Amino acid sequence: MCRDCDTIWSGEHLCLNCIHDRREVRREEGFVSRRFIYDNAALAILAFPIIFFYPFFWMGVFTGPMAVYYLVRHRKASRGFVPRSAFRTVAAWILSVATIAGTLGTIALLIYAIFEIAVTNPPGKAD
Amino acid sequence: MKKHFGEYRRLARGLYSCSSLWAGPDHFVYVKGSGFLMPFVEEYKRFGYKDVQAITRARSMVYLWSSLLFGLGAALSAALIFLPDYSAPVTIVMFIFMIPVLAVCLPCFVVTMARGPTCRCRIQTAVGSVLIRPLSRERAAKKAILEMSALIAEHQADLVSWHQVEGEAEGRWDVSAAETETAPQAATPGIRPERRMTRSKVLVPTFVLMLPFGVIWLAYAYVPVWWPLILAGVLEFALLLGIAASLVEQMRGYSPGSILAILWAALVQQIGLMLAAFVVYIVWSINNGMARSAGGPEVFANLLERLDTSVFVYNFSVINGLFSVLLGLAGLSQVWRYHSRMAGGPSPPLPASKPVEVPAPRAREAVQRSEGIDEY
């Protein structure tokens, strides 16, 4: 390896191809330059509509499954540069299950109410 | 957020811990987080200690504008909440909408004033310069920069400087000892010592005068007796002179940005008060028949008469009084803080770097490098 290609990274002598491989392909800790924090994103997707846009609680039918997808698909992803506990992941799981259950329950209740009204007062029935 | 883990030690942390700066074994790591209340994406920039050319720190105006904004918001919302007539519908509406505003503005104002002046810091390398967001407050930034400078000085102590390379290229092999004997050693490389504030005999009395002035206006809101306003008028003239003199003195020399900001805010307040007094005089003159004219002044007077004057006067007194008291206290606290910091003396010097003795083979390599000779 020539002097121009030699790069010292954390005490190791690496060439540019190795740096690219470790950073982009293998995504090794200590070489990655950018990372998406999936547990934070899942928690935000679930919590922010409830906190800031509570009239839009029905969006839980979309945000719940999206959060579950993030949590399942990227369950082994790194939680960031600074080591953290799994508290946010657990909180996101609990909130996602509650959101999906709550939204489905509300929809079921609405369907039941409409059905009841239709049975009690069928169209064409004389008052 | 953790303060240290593995080989890394935290130097600074940003708002909501989105961004942070860490010191590692041989490099800094700047974690730049992007998100809302928590980071969704993190970007990492690493700076080797040997690659850092400079760390710059520059004051910013964020402190001035944010403290003005939050202070005015808190004062206005507090005044509008504590209206005298709670039975009026507009009062109840104000009460409901202004409480969240006060709940946001007051803590933000207190936190902004407590954390102190803002700044922008950059790390410069051969590639470019990067803004370090966690170093946004001067106090934290100074402390972090001192630590960073010590680490960089330790790792760059064995680097060959350009004047040594040039000296060796001219055939002076033992240039390092001679150069370092005569070269001046910076006490704190890259850090300028704090400047002394311009001495003023008017500044502290001006801030002290703001306190009784504000108290008189606050008292007038609840006990509307006219004679204290005469004393307030006298104080206002004295304040105007004091503020103008202090501003001229401080702007001629050096003054902390916070003190200048408080003086400017006080000046705007006093000018606003004088304008308000002028308007009230016109209205009073028109209503008392001393001046009769059709058109603008009479229409304006009629408009003012339709307002609930007790509410208007109450709000005006409370806002004015609160603002004056807050400005006076803020000014005195900033002057005391600055003087107590300067009384502690300037920053201690960092240990001077050891003189570098360049052995012959390395010097030969330096000559070859300077002459463009490639050994490989």
Short mmCIF file of C-alpha atoms in Angstrom, two decimals:
data_model
loop_
_atom_site.label_atom_id
_atom_site.label_comp_id
_atom_site.label_asym_id
_atom_site.label_seq_id
_atom_site.Cartn_x
_atom_site.Cartn_y
_atom_site.Cartn_z
CA MET A 1 0.00 0.00 0.00
CA CYS A 2 1.48 3.35 -0.98
CA ARG A 3 1.79 6.25 1.36
CA ASP A 4 -1.04 8.21 -0.29
CA CYS A 5 -3.54 5.34 0.12
CA ASP A 6 -2.58 4.71 3.73
CA THR A 7 -5.05 6.09 6.26
CA ILE A 8 -4.68 5.73 9.99
CA TRP A 9 -8.06 5.03 11.58
CA SER A 10 -8.18 4.25 15.32
CA GLY A 11 -4.59 3.09 15.25
CA GLU A 12 -5.08 0.78 12.24
CA HIS A 13 -3.56 1.32 8.80
CA LEU A 14 -6.36 1.00 6.25
CA CYS A 15 -6.78 1.66 2.56
CA LEU A 16 -9.75 3.55 1.19
CA ASN A 17 -11.41 0.36 -0.10
CA CYS A 18 -11.29 -1.17 3.35
CA ILE A 19 -12.76 1.95 4.89
CA HIS A 20 -15.60 1.91 2.34
CA ASP A 21 -16.19 -1.81 3.00
CA ARG A 22 -16.28 -1.39 6.76
CA ARG A 23 -18.45 1.73 6.60
CA GLU A 24 -20.97 1.03 3.86
CA VAL A 25 -21.03 -2.78 3.44
CA ARG A 26 -20.36 -4.28 6.84
CA ARG A 27 -21.49 -1.12 8.75
CA GLU A 28 -19.06 -1.73 11.57
CA GLU A 29 -19.33 0.24 14.77
CA GLY A 30 -16.67 2.96 14.70
CA PHE A 31 -16.87 3.41 10.92
CA VAL A 32 -20.52 4.18 10.27
CA SER A 33 -21.16 7.81 9.37
CA ARG A 34 -24.95 7.88 9.50
CA ARG A 35 -27.55 5.84 11.32
CA PHE A 36 -31.37 5.83 11.55
CA ILE A 37 -32.67 5.33 15.09
CA TYR A 38 -35.63 3.00 14.63
CA ASP A 39 -36.86 2.75 18.21
CA ASN A 40 -37.03 6.55 18.54
CA ALA A 41 -38.86 6.76 15.22
CA ALA A 42 -41.37 4.07 16.26
CA LEU A 43 -42.03 5.82 19.57
CA ALA A 44 -42.48 9.18 17.85
CA ILE A 45 -44.84 7.73 15.22
CA LEU A 46 -47.04 6.39 18.00
CA ALA A 47 -46.82 9.14 20.61
CA PHE A 48 -46.75 12.38 18.64
CA PRO A 49 -50.16 12.05 16.95
CA ILE A 50 -51.71 11.31 20.35
CA ILE A 51 -49.93 14.17 22.14
CA PHE A 52 -50.02 16.90 19.52
CA PHE A 53 -52.87 15.91 17.20
CA TYR A 54 -55.24 14.02 19.48
CA PRO A 55 -58.30 14.56 17.22
CA PHE A 56 -56.42 12.35 14.77
CA PHE A 57 -56.33 9.37 17.13
CA TRP A 58 -57.84 7.26 14.34
CA MET A 59 -54.46 7.46 12.56
CA GLY A 60 -53.47 4.68 14.96
CA VAL A 61 -54.73 2.24 12.36
CA PHE A 62 -51.76 3.34 10.20
CA THR A 63 -49.18 4.37 12.79
CA GLY A 64 -49.53 1.20 14.88
CA PRO A 65 -48.64 -1.27 12.11
CA MET A 66 -45.90 1.07 10.84
CA ALA A 67 -44.31 1.14 14.30
CA VAL A 68 -44.61 -2.65 14.60
CA TYR A 69 -42.88 -3.03 11.22
CA TYR A 70 -39.97 -0.82 12.38
CA LEU A 71 -39.66 -2.70 15.65
CA VAL A 72 -39.72 -6.16 14.06
CA ARG A 73 -37.72 -5.48 10.91
CA HIS A 74 -34.95 -3.56 12.69
CA ARG A 75 -35.01 -5.25 16.08
CA LYS A 76 -31.25 -5.89 15.93
CA ALA A 77 -30.32 -2.44 14.65
CA SER A 78 -28.01 -0.30 16.75
CA ARG A 79 -29.66 2.23 19.05
CA GLY A 80 -27.12 4.93 18.37
CA PHE A 81 -23.55 5.87 19.19
CA VAL A 82 -24.18 6.09 22.92
CA PRO A 83 -25.24 2.74 24.42
CA ARG A 84 -28.80 2.87 25.67
CA SER A 85 -31.18 0.47 27.37
CA ALA A 86 -34.13 -1.07 25.56
CA PHE A 87 -36.62 1.10 27.45
CA ARG A 88 -37.75 2.99 24.35
CA THR A 89 -38.14 -0.23 22.38
CA VAL A 90 -40.29 -1.78 25.12
CA ALA A 91 -42.34 1.42 25.45
CA ALA A 92 -42.86 1.49 21.67
CA TRP A 93 -44.01 -2.13 21.70
CA ILE A 94 -46.51 -1.50 24.50
CA LEU A 95 -47.81 1.66 22.86
CA SER A 96 -48.09 0.05 19.43
CA VAL A 97 -50.12 -2.89 20.80
CA ALA A 98 -52.34 -0.50 22.76
CA THR A 99 -52.77 1.76 19.71
CA ILE A 100 -53.72 -1.09 17.39
CA ALA A 101 -56.04 -2.64 19.98
CA GLY A 102 -57.63 0.72 20.79
CA THR A 103 -58.14 1.69 17.17
CA LEU A 104 -59.55 -1.71 16.20
CA GLY A 105 -61.77 -1.67 19.28
CA THR A 106 -63.10 1.78 18.38
CA ILE A 107 -63.81 0.67 14.81
CA ALA A 108 -65.54 -2.48 16.07
CA LEU A 109 -67.63 -0.41 18.45
CA LEU A 110 -68.64 1.94 15.64
CA ILE A 111 -69.63 -1.00 13.41
CA TYR A 112 -71.62 -2.56 16.26
CA ALA A 113 -73.38 0.75 16.95
CA ILE A 114 -74.27 1.19 13.28
CA PHE A 115 -75.52 -2.40 13.14
CA GLU A 116 -77.63 -1.93 16.25
CA ILE A 117 -79.17 1.24 14.87
CA ALA A 118 -79.89 -0.51 11.57
CA VAL A 119 -81.57 -3.43 13.36
CA THR A 120 -83.57 -1.24 15.74
CA ASN A 121 -84.67 1.21 13.04
CA PRO A 122 -84.58 -0.60 9.69
CA PRO A 123 -85.22 1.58 6.66
CA GLY A 124 -88.88 1.67 5.64
CA LYS A 125 -90.20 0.78 9.10
CA ALA A 126 -93.23 2.88 10.04
CA ASP A 127 -92.81 4.97 13.19
CA MET B 1 -27.34 10.51 28.75
CA LYS B 2 -24.19 8.74 29.78
CA LYS B 3 -21.14 10.84 30.57
CA HIS B 4 -18.64 8.18 29.52
CA PHE B 5 -18.63 4.71 28.02
CA GLY B 6 -15.83 2.53 26.72
CA GLU B 7 -12.97 4.80 25.65
CA TYR B 8 -15.17 7.83 25.13
CA ARG B 9 -15.84 10.73 27.47
CA ARG B 10 -18.59 13.28 26.89
CA LEU B 11 -17.47 16.87 26.36
CA ALA B 12 -20.77 18.57 25.57
CA ARG B 13 -24.41 17.78 25.08
CA GLY B 14 -27.05 19.60 23.02
CA LEU B 15 -30.71 20.28 23.62
CA TYR B 16 -32.73 17.13 24.41
CA SER B 17 -29.40 15.24 23.98
CA CYS B 18 -29.95 15.15 20.22
CA SER B 19 -26.33 16.12 19.52
CA SER B 20 -23.21 15.53 21.56
CA LEU B 21 -19.42 15.80 21.43
CA TRP B 22 -17.20 12.98 22.69
CA ALA B 23 -13.47 12.64 23.26
CA GLY B 24 -11.99 9.29 22.31
CA PRO B 25 -8.50 7.77 22.52
CA ASP B 26 -7.17 9.67 19.50
CA HIS B 27 -10.12 11.49 17.99
CA PHE B 28 -13.23 13.53 18.71
CA VAL B 29 -16.63 12.23 17.69
CA TYR B 30 -19.36 14.74 16.94
CA VAL B 31 -22.75 13.04 17.04
CA LYS B 32 -25.17 15.24 15.11
CA GLY B 33 -28.75 14.19 15.79
CA SER B 34 -31.71 15.30 13.70
CA GLY B 35 -35.26 14.97 14.95
CA PHE B 36 -37.90 16.48 17.22
CA LEU B 37 -37.53 16.05 20.98
CA MET B 38 -35.43 12.96 20.24
CA PRO B 39 -33.03 12.13 17.40
CA PHE B 40 -34.32 10.06 14.49
CA VAL B 41 -31.11 10.17 12.47
CA GLU B 42 -27.57 10.41 13.81
CA GLU B 43 -24.58 11.50 11.75
CA TYR B 44 -21.04 10.96 13.00
CA LYS B 45 -18.06 13.14 12.25
CA ARG B 46 -14.66 12.11 13.57
CA PHE B 47 -11.73 14.50 13.98
CA GLY B 48 -8.30 13.12 14.73
CA TYR B 49 -6.45 15.11 17.37
CA LYS B 50 -3.56 15.51 14.98
CA ASP B 51 -5.82 16.81 12.21
CA VAL B 52 -7.44 19.68 14.11
CA GLN B 53 -6.04 22.99 12.91
CA ALA B 54 -8.18 25.39 14.91
CA ILE B 55 -11.25 25.66 17.13
CA THR B 56 -13.12 28.92 16.75
CA ARG B 57 -15.77 30.42 19.01
CA ALA B 58 -17.94 33.39 18.04
CA ARG B 59 -20.76 35.02 19.99
CA SER B 60 -24.24 34.86 18.50
CA MET B 61 -27.35 37.01 18.93
CA VAL B 62 -29.62 34.10 19.82
CA TYR B 63 -29.33 34.88 23.53
CA LEU B 64 -30.49 38.46 23.03
CA TRP B 65 -33.48 37.67 20.85
CA SER B 66 -34.64 34.59 22.74
CA SER B 67 -34.49 36.33 26.12
CA LEU B 68 -36.37 39.33 24.71
CA LEU B 69 -38.98 37.13 23.09
CA PHE B 70 -39.57 34.88 26.08
CA GLY B 71 -39.37 37.75 28.58
CA LEU B 72 -41.91 39.85 26.72
CA GLY B 73 -44.14 36.83 26.18
CA ALA B 74 -44.07 35.94 29.87
CA ALA B 75 -44.68 39.55 30.98
CA LEU B 76 -47.52 40.12 28.53
CA SER B 77 -49.27 36.84 29.24
CA ALA B 78 -48.95 37.34 33.01
CA ALA B 79 -50.44 40.81 32.71
CA LEU B 80 -53.31 39.59 30.57
CA ILE B 81 -54.04 36.67 32.91
CA PHE B 82 -54.38 38.79 36.02
CA LEU B 83 -57.06 41.12 34.67
CA PRO B 84 -59.17 42.79 37.37
CA ASP B 85 -62.61 41.97 36.02
CA TYR B 86 -63.00 38.18 35.91
CA SER B 87 -66.65 38.31 34.95
CA ALA B 88 -65.99 39.76 31.51
CA PRO B 89 -66.00 37.10 28.75
CA VAL B 90 -62.85 38.47 27.17
CA THR B 91 -61.08 38.02 30.51
CA ILE B 92 -62.01 34.35 30.70
CA VAL B 93 -60.83 33.78 27.14
CA MET B 94 -57.55 35.56 27.88
CA PHE B 95 -57.17 33.44 31.00
CA ILE B 96 -57.55 30.20 29.03
CA PHE B 97 -55.26 31.09 26.14
CA MET B 98 -52.58 32.94 28.03
CA ILE B 99 -51.88 30.23 30.60
CA PRO B 100 -50.16 27.91 28.07
CA VAL B 101 -48.21 30.89 26.73
CA LEU B 102 -47.04 31.76 30.24
CA ALA B 103 -46.31 28.10 30.98
CA VAL B 104 -43.99 28.00 27.95
CA CYS B 105 -42.46 31.47 28.02
CA LEU B 106 -41.62 31.74 31.72
CA PRO B 107 -39.55 28.53 32.05
CA CYS B 108 -37.87 29.24 28.69
CA PHE B 109 -36.96 32.73 29.87
CA VAL B 110 -35.56 31.46 33.16
CA VAL B 111 -33.57 28.70 31.43
CA THR B 112 -32.25 31.09 28.76
CA MET B 113 -31.05 33.61 31.34
CA ALA B 114 -29.56 30.90 33.53
CA ARG B 115 -27.62 29.19 30.73
CA GLY B 116 -26.06 32.46 29.64
CA PRO B 117 -24.82 33.92 26.35
CA THR B 118 -24.85 31.85 23.19
CA CYS B 119 -22.03 31.23 20.75
CA ARG B 120 -21.13 29.21 17.67
CA CYS B 121 -18.08 26.93 17.71
CA ARG B 122 -16.37 25.34 14.74
CA ILE B 123 -13.63 22.75 14.43
CA GLN B 124 -11.34 23.42 11.49
CA THR B 125 -9.33 20.74 9.73
CA ALA B 126 -7.61 20.55 6.35
CA VAL B 127 -10.88 19.29 4.83
CA GLY B 128 -13.07 22.14 6.12
CA SER B 129 -14.75 23.52 9.21
CA VAL B 130 -17.71 21.95 10.99
CA LEU B 131 -20.18 23.73 13.25
CA ILE B 132 -20.46 21.93 16.60
CA ARG B 133 -24.01 22.44 17.79
CA PRO B 134 -23.66 21.21 21.40
CA LEU B 135 -21.15 24.02 22.04
CA SER B 136 -23.85 26.69 21.82
CA ARG B 137 -23.48 28.26 25.29
CA GLU B 138 -20.36 30.21 26.13
CA ARG B 139 -19.83 28.76 29.57
CA ALA B 140 -20.03 25.14 28.42
CA ALA B 141 -18.12 25.92 25.23
CA LYS B 142 -15.17 27.51 27.07
CA LYS B 143 -14.87 24.54 29.39
CA ALA B 144 -15.08 22.04 26.53
CA ILE B 145 -12.60 23.97 24.37
CA LEU B 146 -10.07 23.99 27.22
CA GLU B 147 -10.31 20.21 27.49
CA MET B 148 -10.11 19.80 23.72
CA SER B 149 -7.07 22.10 23.52
CA ALA B 150 -5.27 20.06 26.16
CA LEU B 151 -5.91 16.82 24.27
CA ILE B 152 -4.86 18.34 20.94
CA ALA B 153 -1.70 19.87 22.40
CA GLU B 154 -0.76 16.51 23.87
CA HIS B 155 -1.17 14.70 20.55
CA GLN B 156 0.34 17.40 18.36
CA ALA B 157 3.44 17.88 20.51
CA ASP B 158 5.53 15.64 18.25
CA LEU B 159 4.40 17.13 14.96
CA VAL B 160 7.04 18.94 12.90
CA SER B 161 6.14 22.54 12.24
CA TRP B 162 6.60 24.26 8.86
CA HIS B 163 9.40 26.54 10.05
CA GLN B 164 11.34 23.47 11.15
CA VAL B 165 10.87 21.84 7.73
CA GLU B 166 12.01 24.99 5.98
CA GLY B 167 14.96 25.36 8.30
CA GLU B 168 16.02 21.80 7.67
CA ALA B 169 15.63 22.28 3.94
CA GLU B 170 18.18 25.09 4.21
CA GLY B 171 20.62 22.72 5.84
CA ARG B 172 20.13 23.79 9.46
CA TRP B 173 19.66 20.38 11.08
CA ASP B 174 19.58 21.53 14.65
CA VAL B 175 16.92 24.10 14.01
CA SER B 176 14.38 22.79 16.49
CA ALA B 177 16.20 23.73 19.69
CA ALA B 178 17.15 27.20 18.44
CA GLU B 179 13.67 27.94 17.15
CA THR B 180 11.87 26.83 20.26
CA GLU B 181 14.16 28.83 22.52
CA THR B 182 13.20 32.03 20.80
CA ALA B 183 9.65 31.16 19.78
CA PRO B 184 7.02 32.73 22.04
CA GLN B 185 4.90 30.21 23.88
CA ALA B 186 1.21 31.02 23.89
CA ALA B 187 -0.29 30.80 27.36
CA THR B 188 -3.54 29.36 26.07
CA PRO B 189 -3.10 28.39 22.40
CA GLY B 190 -6.16 29.35 20.39
CA ILE B 191 -7.93 30.96 23.35
CA ARG B 192 -7.98 34.72 23.73
CA PRO B 193 -7.99 35.99 27.34
CA GLU B 194 -11.19 37.74 28.43
CA ARG B 195 -11.30 41.46 27.90
CA ARG B 196 -12.03 43.85 30.74
CA MET B 197 -15.40 45.57 30.63
CA THR B 198 -15.41 49.36 30.24
CA ARG B 199 -15.54 50.95 33.68
CA SER B 200 -18.69 52.98 34.22
CA LYS B 201 -20.03 54.95 37.18
CA VAL B 202 -23.47 55.24 35.63
CA LEU B 203 -24.25 51.63 34.73
CA VAL B 204 -25.04 50.15 38.14
CA PRO B 205 -27.06 53.18 39.38
CA THR B 206 -29.10 53.00 36.15
CA PHE B 207 -29.99 49.38 36.78
CA VAL B 208 -30.77 50.16 40.43
CA LEU B 209 -33.13 53.00 39.38
CA MET B 210 -35.14 50.58 37.24
CA LEU B 211 -36.28 48.71 40.37
CA PRO B 212 -38.18 51.52 42.15
CA PHE B 213 -39.45 52.71 38.78
CA GLY B 214 -40.97 49.30 38.09
CA VAL B 215 -42.33 48.96 41.63
CA ILE B 216 -44.15 52.33 41.36
CA TRP B 217 -45.86 51.22 38.14
CA LEU B 218 -46.79 47.84 39.63
CA ALA B 219 -48.23 49.57 42.70
CA TYR B 220 -50.20 51.97 40.49
CA ALA B 221 -51.96 49.01 38.87
CA TYR B 222 -53.53 48.10 42.20
CA VAL B 223 -53.61 51.49 43.97
CA PRO B 224 -54.37 54.09 41.27
CA VAL B 225 -53.20 57.18 43.09
CA TRP B 226 -51.71 59.87 40.86
CA TRP B 227 -48.93 61.35 42.99
CA PRO B 228 -46.44 58.42 42.75
CA LEU B 229 -46.58 58.92 38.99
CA ILE B 230 -44.83 62.25 39.43
CA LEU B 231 -41.95 60.45 41.13
CA ALA B 232 -42.08 57.89 38.30
CA GLY B 233 -41.84 60.74 35.80
CA VAL B 234 -38.72 62.10 37.52
CA LEU B 235 -37.21 58.62 37.63
CA GLU B 236 -38.00 58.19 33.97
CA PHE B 237 -35.99 61.26 33.01
CA ALA B 238 -33.11 60.11 35.19
CA LEU B 239 -33.34 56.65 33.66
CA LEU B 240 -33.30 58.02 30.13
CA LEU B 241 -30.14 59.97 30.86
CA GLY B 242 -28.55 57.05 32.66
CA ILE B 243 -29.38 54.58 29.89
CA ALA B 244 -28.10 56.90 27.18
CA ALA B 245 -24.86 57.61 29.07
CA SER B 246 -24.30 53.92 29.84
CA LEU B 247 -24.92 52.92 26.23
CA VAL B 248 -22.46 55.48 24.92
CA GLU B 249 -19.80 54.42 27.43
CA GLN B 250 -20.24 50.71 26.88
CA MET B 251 -20.34 50.93 23.11
CA ARG B 252 -17.13 52.98 23.02
CA GLY B 253 -15.25 50.26 24.83
CA TYR B 254 -15.96 46.62 25.47
CA SER B 255 -19.13 45.37 27.12
CA PRO B 256 -20.72 41.93 27.36
CA GLY B 257 -23.50 41.47 24.85
CA SER B 258 -26.03 40.71 27.57
CA ILE B 259 -25.55 44.09 29.26
CA LEU B 260 -25.81 45.92 25.94
CA ALA B 261 -29.00 44.02 25.14
CA ILE B 262 -30.56 44.97 28.48
CA LEU B 263 -29.64 48.63 27.97
CA TRP B 264 -31.15 48.68 24.48
CA ALA B 265 -34.33 47.00 25.72
CA ALA B 266 -34.62 49.55 28.52
CA LEU B 267 -34.12 52.40 26.04
CA VAL B 268 -36.89 51.06 23.79
CA GLN B 269 -39.15 50.77 26.83
CA GLN B 270 -38.50 54.34 27.95
CA ILE B 271 -39.09 55.72 24.46
CA GLY B 272 -42.33 53.75 24.27
CA LEU B 273 -43.37 55.16 27.63
CA MET B 274 -42.72 58.71 26.48
CA LEU B 275 -44.77 58.14 23.35
CA ALA B 276 -47.58 56.66 25.44
CA ALA B 277 -47.45 59.67 27.79
CA PHE B 278 -47.64 61.99 24.77
CA VAL B 279 -50.70 60.15 23.45
CA VAL B 280 -52.40 60.25 26.86
CA TYR B 281 -51.70 63.99 27.09
CA ILE B 282 -53.36 64.59 23.71
CA VAL B 283 -56.40 62.56 24.71
CA TRP B 284 -56.69 64.35 28.04
CA SER B 285 -56.33 67.73 26.35
CA ILE B 286 -59.05 66.95 23.84
CA ASN B 287 -61.44 65.59 26.45
CA ASN B 288 -60.91 68.56 28.72
CA GLY B 289 -61.67 71.05 25.97
CA MET B 290 -58.20 72.56 25.90
CA ALA B 291 -57.86 71.70 22.23
CA ARG B 292 -60.72 71.07 19.85
CA SER B 293 -60.14 69.90 16.36
CA ALA B 294 -61.98 67.71 13.91
CA GLY B 295 -60.21 64.87 12.24
CA GLY B 296 -57.38 62.65 13.41
CA PRO B 297 -56.85 63.53 17.10
CA GLU B 298 -60.57 63.55 17.94
CA VAL B 299 -61.15 60.25 16.16
CA PHE B 300 -58.19 58.75 18.01
CA ALA B 301 -59.53 60.06 21.31
CA ASN B 302 -62.93 58.55 20.55
CA LEU B 303 -61.30 55.23 19.78
CA LEU B 304 -59.47 55.25 23.09
CA GLU B 305 -62.62 56.16 24.96
CA ARG B 306 -64.34 53.05 23.64
CA LEU B 307 -61.68 50.91 25.31
CA ASP B 308 -62.17 49.89 28.88
CA THR B 309 -59.70 52.40 30.28
CA SER B 310 -59.33 50.59 33.59
CA VAL B 311 -58.23 47.42 31.78
CA PHE B 312 -55.91 49.38 29.51
CA VAL B 313 -54.31 51.25 32.40
CA TYR B 314 -54.02 48.10 34.48
CA ASN B 315 -52.34 46.12 31.70
CA PHE B 316 -50.06 49.00 30.84
CA SER B 317 -48.98 49.45 34.47
CA VAL B 318 -48.37 45.77 35.08
CA ILE B 319 -46.44 45.20 31.83
CA ASN B 320 -44.35 48.31 32.32
CA GLY B 321 -43.65 47.58 35.96
CA LEU B 322 -42.77 43.93 35.44
CA PHE B 323 -40.53 44.75 32.49
CA SER B 324 -38.63 47.42 34.42
CA VAL B 325 -38.10 45.23 37.45
CA LEU B 326 -36.99 42.31 35.31
CA LEU B 327 -34.57 44.46 33.31
CA GLY B 328 -33.10 45.99 36.46
CA LEU B 329 -32.58 42.62 38.11
CA ALA B 330 -31.17 41.12 34.93
CA GLY B 331 -28.73 44.00 34.47
CA LEU B 332 -27.48 43.87 38.06
CA SER B 333 -27.06 40.10 37.91
CA GLN B 334 -25.10 40.29 34.65
CA VAL B 335 -22.78 43.01 35.99
CA TRP B 336 -22.17 41.05 39.19
CA ARG B 337 -21.55 37.82 37.25
CA TYR B 338 -19.09 39.48 34.90
CA HIS B 339 -17.13 41.16 37.66
CA SER B 340 -16.99 38.05 39.82
CA ARG B 341 -15.74 36.05 36.80
CA MET B 342 -13.03 38.61 36.06
CA ALA B 343 -12.05 38.72 39.73
CA GLY B 344 -11.20 35.03 39.42
CA GLY B 345 -8.48 35.90 36.89
CA PRO B 346 -7.98 34.74 33.27
CA SER B 347 -7.90 31.11 32.23
CA PRO B 348 -4.83 29.19 33.48
CA PRO B 349 -2.21 28.58 30.78
CA LEU B 350 -1.90 25.13 29.25
CA PRO B 351 1.41 23.29 29.69
CA ALA B 352 3.86 24.45 27.03
CA SER B 353 4.77 21.88 24.39
CA LYS B 354 8.22 20.34 24.68
CA PRO B 355 10.83 21.35 22.10
CA VAL B 356 11.07 18.78 19.33
CA GLU B 357 14.43 17.40 18.35
CA VAL B 358 14.29 16.17 14.79
CA PRO B 359 16.68 13.25 14.26
CA ALA B 360 18.75 13.29 11.10
CA PRO B 361 16.89 10.58 9.11
CA ARG B 362 13.58 12.34 9.68
CA ALA B 363 15.14 15.66 8.77
CA ARG B 364 16.46 14.09 5.59
CA GLU B 365 12.95 12.92 4.82
CA ALA B 366 11.66 16.42 5.47
CA VAL B 367 14.17 17.84 3.03
CA GLN B 368 13.23 15.26 0.44
CA ARG B 369 9.56 16.06 0.96
CA SER B 370 10.15 19.77 0.57
CA GLU B 371 12.19 19.22 -2.61
CA GLY B 372 9.57 16.91 -4.08
CA ILE B 373 11.77 13.82 -3.99
CA ASP B 374 9.76 10.64 -3.56
CA GLU B 375 11.62 7.72 -2.13
CA TYR B 376 9.08 5.10 -3.21
#
